[in-house]
Amino acid sequence: MASIPGFIVTGSLPLPWGAAAAKALAGGFGFGTKKKSFPYTGTIRPAKMSPTRVVPDDIPRPDYAIDGIPKARKPTMPWDIVIQSPEDIAAMRVVCRMAREVLDAAGRAVRVGATTDEIDAIVHAETIARGAYPSPLNYNGFPKSCCTSVNEVVCHGFPNAYVLRDGDIINVDVTCYYGGFHGDCSETFLVGNVDARGRELVKTTYDCLNAGIAVCKPGVPYHNIGGVIEDLAHAAGFTTTPNFCGHGVHRVFHDNPTVLHYRNVVPNGVMKPGITFTIEPMINEGTAKNVMWPDDWTATTKDGKRSAQFEHTLLITEDGVERLTARLPTSVPFFWEEE
C-alpha cells in the first residue's frame, strides 16, 4: 500500500536515518499541520465518508487493528533487513496472490459515475471473503480498507463520496493481511477518456516500476533503484516524488529496507535472497513537491497537477527477483494492451 505506500521521508532530500525513521514511525502514512482553512491545490476536495466497515470476528487481525498503533518497530540500522524463511515465503505468496485478486476486483469497478467509497466497499468485501484483513484499516487510525488517490492526490486518499468523472485517473492501493503476513500492491486506472498526457503519465509510471524491478538481484544496493526510476521519469518530462518510499513488507506492514524512488546514495543495505519489499514510484505531471491535507493522510501535488503510482511486492531470489503480486491473465488490461 503508497505505500498503503511506504513511509514518508519529508523534504526534497532524505533526512539522516535516525530522524527519518522517527518521522516515519511517528507519522505512519503521513502527517501535517491542521488549519482552519486550507489552500487545496487541485480540484479534489474532502467528501463525506461512510462509517468504518466491520471485519468479522473470526478473521485474524494485525497488532494495530484494535487501537490503531503498530507494535513492531523498525531496526535501528537501515541495513538490518529481515530474511524470510521458506515457510514465510510460502505464506507471502498466498497473501500476495490474494492482494492481486482484490486489486483486480477493484480495478474492474473503476468507471465514470462510481464513487471511491464503492471501490472501498468492494475491496473490503473481497478481502474478508478470502478470510483476510484489509491492512490499511485502522493502521495509525486510517479509516478505510484501501487508498483511492484521484488526479493530483499522490497517495493515501480516503475513499469517500467522490464520484469518478470522465478523464480522471485513480490509483487504488490494496494490502491484505493473512496468515500473519501482509501483501501490498497498487495500480493506476483510467476513468473514461483520459487525455494523451495523462495516458503518457500512467504508462511512464508503470515503466518506472518495471525499470526499478529490472535492477533487482542479490548483491545490488537498494539505492540503485531510485536512479533508474528518476532517469526514466525525467526523460519523459515528469518528476518523481521524494517524500514517500517503498518498504520491506512481511509480518510487519512497513519495515526495512527503505526504497527511495529518486537518485540517492543512502546506505540502506544490499539485496539478498529471501528479502521481501515493495517498489512503488509516484510520478508527477508537474512539480515533485507535495502538500499534506489537514487529515494528516492525503498528500497532493503542490501545483495541483496529476500523479500516478504502481506497486508490486517483490521477493529477491537466488538469481533475480520474483513479483509476488504479479498480474494474472484475468487482470484488468492496460490501455496500451488494447490499442
Coordinates of C-alpha atoms in Angstrom, one line a residue:
M1 CA 0.0 0.0 0.0
A2 CA 1.5 4.1 -1.1
S3 CA 2.8 2.9 0.4
I4 CA -0.6 1.9 1.6
P5 CA 2.8 3.0 0.1
G6 CA 5.6 3.3 2.5
F7 CA 7.0 5.7 5.0
I8 CA 7.1 9.4 4.5
V9 CA 10.7 10.7 4.3
T10 CA 9.9 14.5 4.4
G11 CA 11.6 17.2 2.4
S12 CA 13.2 17.1 -1.0
L13 CA 16.2 15.1 0.4
P14 CA 16.1 12.2 2.9
L15 CA 16.8 13.2 6.5
P16 CA 19.6 11.4 8.4
W17 CA 18.4 7.9 9.0
G18 CA 17.5 8.3 12.7
A19 CA 15.4 11.4 12.1
A20 CA 13.7 9.9 9.0
A21 CA 12.9 6.7 10.9
A22 CA 11.5 8.7 13.8
K23 CA 9.3 10.8 11.5
A24 CA 8.1 7.7 9.6
L25 CA 7.3 5.7 12.7
A26 CA 5.5 8.7 14.3
G27 CA 3.5 9.6 11.2
G28 CA 2.6 6.3 9.5
F29 CA 1.3 7.1 6.1
G30 CA 1.6 10.9 6.6
F31 CA 1.5 13.8 8.9
G32 CA 0.9 17.6 8.7
T33 CA -0.4 20.7 10.4
K34 CA -4.1 21.2 10.9
K35 CA -5.5 24.6 9.7
K36 CA -8.9 26.2 9.9
S37 CA -8.7 26.9 6.2
F38 CA -6.6 25.0 3.7
P39 CA -5.3 26.0 0.3
Y40 CA -6.2 22.9 -1.8
T41 CA -4.1 22.7 -4.9
G42 CA -6.3 21.0 -7.5
T43 CA -9.9 20.0 -8.0
I44 CA -10.2 17.2 -5.4
R45 CA -11.7 18.1 -2.0
P46 CA -12.6 16.1 1.1
A47 CA -16.0 14.5 0.8
K48 CA -18.4 12.6 3.1
M49 CA -17.2 9.2 4.2
S50 CA -19.3 6.2 5.1
P51 CA -19.0 4.6 8.6
T52 CA -15.9 2.4 9.2
R53 CA -16.5 -1.1 7.8
V54 CA -16.6 -4.1 10.1
V55 CA -14.4 -7.1 9.9
P56 CA -15.9 -10.4 11.1
D57 CA -14.6 -11.6 14.5
D58 CA -13.2 -14.8 13.2
I59 CA -10.7 -13.1 10.8
P60 CA -7.2 -12.8 12.4
R61 CA -6.1 -9.2 12.8
P62 CA -2.7 -7.4 12.8
D63 CA -1.4 -6.0 16.0
Y64 CA -2.8 -2.5 15.4
A65 CA -6.3 -3.4 14.4
I66 CA -7.9 -2.5 17.7
D67 CA -6.0 0.6 18.9
G68 CA -4.5 1.7 15.7
I69 CA -0.9 1.5 17.0
P70 CA 1.6 -0.8 15.2
K71 CA 3.6 -2.6 17.8
A72 CA 6.6 -3.6 15.7
R73 CA 9.4 -1.1 15.2
K74 CA 12.0 -0.9 12.5
P75 CA 15.6 -1.9 13.4
T76 CA 17.9 0.9 14.4
M77 CA 20.2 0.4 11.4
P78 CA 18.7 0.7 7.9
W79 CA 20.7 -2.3 6.6
D80 CA 19.2 -4.6 9.2
I81 CA 16.7 -6.4 7.0
V82 CA 14.6 -9.5 7.8
I83 CA 15.3 -12.5 5.6
Q84 CA 12.2 -14.7 5.2
S85 CA 12.3 -18.5 5.8
P86 CA 11.0 -20.8 3.1
E87 CA 7.8 -21.2 5.2
D88 CA 7.4 -17.4 5.4
I89 CA 7.9 -17.0 1.6
A90 CA 5.2 -19.6 1.0
A91 CA 2.9 -17.6 3.2
M92 CA 3.8 -14.4 1.4
R93 CA 2.9 -16.0 -1.9
V94 CA -0.5 -16.8 -0.6
V95 CA -1.3 -13.3 0.8
C96 CA 0.2 -11.5 -2.2
R97 CA -2.0 -13.6 -4.6
M98 CA -5.0 -12.5 -2.5
A99 CA -4.0 -8.9 -2.7
R100 CA -3.6 -9.1 -6.5
E101 CA -7.1 -10.7 -6.8
V102 CA -8.6 -8.0 -4.6
L103 CA -6.9 -5.2 -6.6
D104 CA -8.2 -6.7 -9.8
A105 CA -11.7 -6.7 -8.4
A106 CA -11.3 -3.0 -7.5
G107 CA -10.0 -2.2 -11.0
R108 CA -13.0 -3.8 -12.6
A109 CA -15.2 -1.4 -10.6
V110 CA -13.5 1.8 -11.9
R111 CA -15.9 3.6 -14.2
V112 CA -17.5 7.0 -14.7
G113 CA -20.1 7.5 -12.0
A114 CA -18.7 5.1 -9.5
T115 CA -17.7 6.6 -6.1
T116 CA -14.4 5.9 -4.4
D117 CA -16.4 4.6 -1.4
E118 CA -18.0 2.0 -3.7
I119 CA -14.4 0.8 -4.6
D120 CA -13.5 0.6 -0.9
A121 CA -16.6 -1.5 -0.3
I122 CA -15.6 -3.9 -3.0
V123 CA -12.0 -4.1 -1.6
H124 CA -13.4 -4.7 1.9
A125 CA -15.8 -7.4 0.8
E126 CA -13.3 -9.2 -1.5
T127 CA -10.7 -9.2 1.3
I128 CA -12.8 -10.6 4.0
A129 CA -14.3 -13.2 1.6
R130 CA -10.8 -14.6 1.4
G131 CA -10.5 -14.8 5.2
A132 CA -8.1 -11.8 5.2
Y133 CA -8.0 -8.5 6.9
P134 CA -7.6 -5.2 4.9
S135 CA -4.3 -4.0 6.2
P136 CA -4.9 -0.2 5.9
L137 CA -7.9 -0.4 8.2
N138 CA -7.0 1.4 11.4
Y139 CA -3.3 1.4 10.6
N140 CA -2.3 4.5 12.6
G141 CA -6.0 5.4 12.5
F142 CA -6.5 5.1 8.8
P143 CA -10.3 4.9 8.4
K144 CA -10.8 2.8 5.3
S145 CA -9.8 -0.6 3.8
C146 CA -7.8 0.8 0.8
C147 CA -6.4 4.1 -0.5
T148 CA -8.0 5.7 -3.5
S149 CA -5.9 8.6 -4.9
V150 CA -7.5 10.6 -7.7
N151 CA -5.7 13.0 -10.1
E152 CA -3.5 15.3 -8.0
V153 CA -3.6 13.1 -5.0
V154 CA -0.2 11.5 -4.8
C155 CA -1.1 8.8 -2.2
H156 CA -3.3 7.9 0.8
G157 CA -6.5 9.3 -0.4
F158 CA -9.6 8.5 1.6
P159 CA -12.4 6.6 -0.2
N160 CA -15.5 8.7 0.1
A161 CA -18.5 10.1 -1.8
Y162 CA -16.4 11.5 -4.6
V163 CA -17.9 10.5 -8.0
L164 CA -15.4 9.5 -10.6
R165 CA -15.6 11.7 -13.7
D166 CA -14.7 11.1 -17.3
G167 CA -10.9 11.9 -17.7
D168 CA -9.9 11.1 -14.1
I169 CA -7.1 8.8 -13.2
I170 CA -7.2 6.9 -9.9
N171 CA -4.7 4.8 -8.0
V172 CA -6.1 2.0 -5.9
D173 CA -3.7 0.8 -3.2
V174 CA -4.6 -2.6 -1.7
T175 CA -2.9 -4.5 1.1
C176 CA -4.2 -7.8 2.6
Y177 CA -3.2 -9.4 5.9
Y178 CA -3.5 -13.2 6.0
G179 CA -1.6 -16.0 7.8
G180 CA 0.4 -13.4 9.7
F181 CA 1.7 -11.6 6.6
H182 CA 0.9 -8.6 4.5
G183 CA 0.8 -8.4 0.7
D184 CA 0.8 -5.0 -0.9
C185 CA 0.1 -3.7 -4.5
S186 CA -1.4 -0.8 -6.4
E187 CA -2.3 0.3 -9.9
T188 CA -3.4 3.5 -11.5
F189 CA -6.6 3.1 -13.7
L190 CA -8.1 5.4 -16.3
V191 CA -11.7 6.6 -15.9
G192 CA -13.3 7.0 -19.3
N193 CA -11.5 9.1 -21.8
V194 CA -8.2 10.4 -20.4
D195 CA -6.1 12.9 -22.4
A196 CA -2.8 12.0 -24.1
R197 CA -0.6 13.5 -21.5
G198 CA -2.5 11.7 -18.7
R199 CA -2.1 8.4 -20.5
E200 CA 1.6 9.0 -21.0
L201 CA 1.9 9.8 -17.3
V202 CA 0.3 6.5 -16.4
K203 CA 2.3 4.4 -18.9
T204 CA 5.6 6.1 -17.8
T205 CA 4.8 5.4 -14.2
Y206 CA 4.4 1.7 -15.0
D207 CA 7.6 1.7 -17.0
C208 CA 9.3 3.3 -14.0
L209 CA 8.2 0.4 -11.8
N210 CA 9.4 -2.1 -14.3
A211 CA 12.8 -0.3 -14.6
G212 CA 13.2 -0.4 -10.9
I213 CA 12.4 -4.1 -10.7
A214 CA 14.8 -4.9 -13.6
V215 CA 17.8 -3.9 -11.5
C216 CA 16.9 -6.2 -8.6
K217 CA 19.0 -9.2 -7.8
P218 CA 21.3 -10.4 -5.0
G219 CA 24.2 -8.1 -4.2
V220 CA 22.6 -4.9 -5.6
P221 CA 22.3 -1.9 -3.3
Y222 CA 18.7 -0.8 -2.8
H223 CA 19.7 2.8 -3.6
N224 CA 20.4 1.7 -7.2
I225 CA 16.6 1.5 -7.8
G226 CA 16.0 5.2 -7.4
G227 CA 18.4 6.4 -10.1
V228 CA 16.8 4.3 -12.9
I229 CA 13.4 5.5 -11.9
E230 CA 14.3 9.1 -11.9
D231 CA 16.1 9.0 -15.2
L232 CA 13.1 7.4 -16.9
A233 CA 10.7 9.8 -15.4
H234 CA 12.7 12.9 -16.3
A235 CA 13.3 11.7 -19.8
A236 CA 9.5 11.8 -20.3
G237 CA 9.2 15.3 -18.7
F238 CA 7.9 14.0 -15.4
T239 CA 9.1 14.1 -11.8
T240 CA 9.4 11.5 -9.1
T241 CA 8.0 12.1 -5.6
P242 CA 10.8 12.2 -3.0
N243 CA 8.6 12.2 0.2
F244 CA 7.2 8.6 0.1
C245 CA 9.0 5.4 -0.5
G246 CA 8.9 1.6 -0.9
H247 CA 9.4 -0.6 2.1
G248 CA 10.0 -4.0 3.5
V249 CA 6.8 -6.0 3.9
H250 CA 6.2 -9.4 5.5
R251 CA 4.8 -9.9 9.1
V252 CA 5.3 -6.2 9.5
F253 CA 3.4 -3.8 7.2
H254 CA 6.2 -1.3 6.8
D255 CA 9.8 -2.4 7.6
N256 CA 13.4 -2.1 6.2
P257 CA 14.5 -1.7 3.5
T258 CA 13.5 1.9 2.7
V259 CA 13.3 2.1 -1.1
L260 CA 13.7 5.7 -2.5
H261 CA 12.4 6.4 -6.0
Y262 CA 15.0 9.1 -6.9
R263 CA 18.7 9.1 -7.3
N264 CA 20.4 8.7 -3.9
V265 CA 23.3 7.0 -2.1
V266 CA 21.5 6.2 1.2
P267 CA 23.3 3.3 2.8
N268 CA 20.2 1.1 3.3
G269 CA 21.7 -2.3 2.5
V270 CA 22.0 -4.7 -0.4
M271 CA 19.6 -7.3 -1.8
K272 CA 19.8 -10.8 -0.5
P273 CA 17.7 -13.9 -1.3
G274 CA 14.6 -14.2 0.9
I275 CA 14.0 -10.4 1.4
T276 CA 10.5 -9.1 0.5
F277 CA 9.8 -5.4 -0.2
T278 CA 7.9 -3.1 -2.4
I279 CA 8.8 -0.7 -5.2
E280 CA 6.0 1.9 -5.7
P281 CA 7.1 5.0 -7.6
M282 CA 4.8 8.1 -7.6
I283 CA 5.4 10.0 -10.8
N284 CA 4.1 13.6 -11.3
E285 CA 3.0 15.6 -14.3
G286 CA 4.4 18.8 -12.7
T287 CA 6.3 19.5 -9.5
A288 CA 7.7 16.8 -7.2
K289 CA 6.7 18.9 -4.2
N290 CA 3.5 17.9 -2.3
V291 CA 1.1 19.2 0.3
M292 CA -0.4 17.3 3.2
W293 CA -4.1 17.8 3.8
P294 CA -5.3 18.6 7.3
D295 CA -6.5 15.0 7.6
D296 CA -2.8 14.1 8.1
W297 CA -3.0 11.4 5.4
T298 CA -3.9 12.8 1.9
A299 CA -0.9 14.0 0.0
T300 CA -1.4 16.1 -3.2
T301 CA 0.9 17.7 -5.7
K302 CA 1.7 21.3 -4.8
D303 CA 0.8 22.6 -8.2
G304 CA -2.5 20.5 -8.5
K305 CA -1.2 18.5 -11.5
R306 CA -1.7 14.8 -11.7
S307 CA 0.3 12.0 -10.1
A308 CA 0.3 8.2 -10.8
Q309 CA 1.6 5.2 -9.0
F310 CA 2.1 1.5 -9.5
E311 CA 3.4 -1.0 -6.9
H312 CA 4.4 -4.6 -6.5
T313 CA 5.6 -6.7 -3.6
L314 CA 8.8 -8.4 -4.6
L315 CA 11.0 -11.3 -3.4
I316 CA 14.7 -11.5 -4.0
T317 CA 15.6 -15.0 -5.2
E318 CA 18.9 -16.7 -5.6
D319 CA 19.3 -15.4 -9.2
G320 CA 17.0 -12.5 -9.5
V321 CA 13.6 -11.2 -8.4
E322 CA 10.0 -12.5 -8.3
R323 CA 6.9 -10.4 -8.5
L324 CA 4.8 -11.8 -5.7
T325 CA 1.8 -9.6 -6.7
A326 CA 2.3 -10.3 -10.4
R327 CA -0.6 -9.6 -12.7
L328 CA -2.9 -12.5 -13.7
P329 CA -4.4 -13.4 -17.1
T330 CA -7.7 -12.1 -15.6
S331 CA -6.2 -8.8 -14.5
V332 CA -7.7 -5.6 -16.0
P333 CA -5.9 -5.0 -19.3
F334 CA -3.8 -1.9 -19.5
F335 CA -4.9 0.6 -22.1
W336 CA -1.8 0.2 -24.2
E337 CA -2.5 -3.6 -24.4
E338 CA -5.8 -2.8 -26.0
E339 CA -4.6 -0.2 -28.6

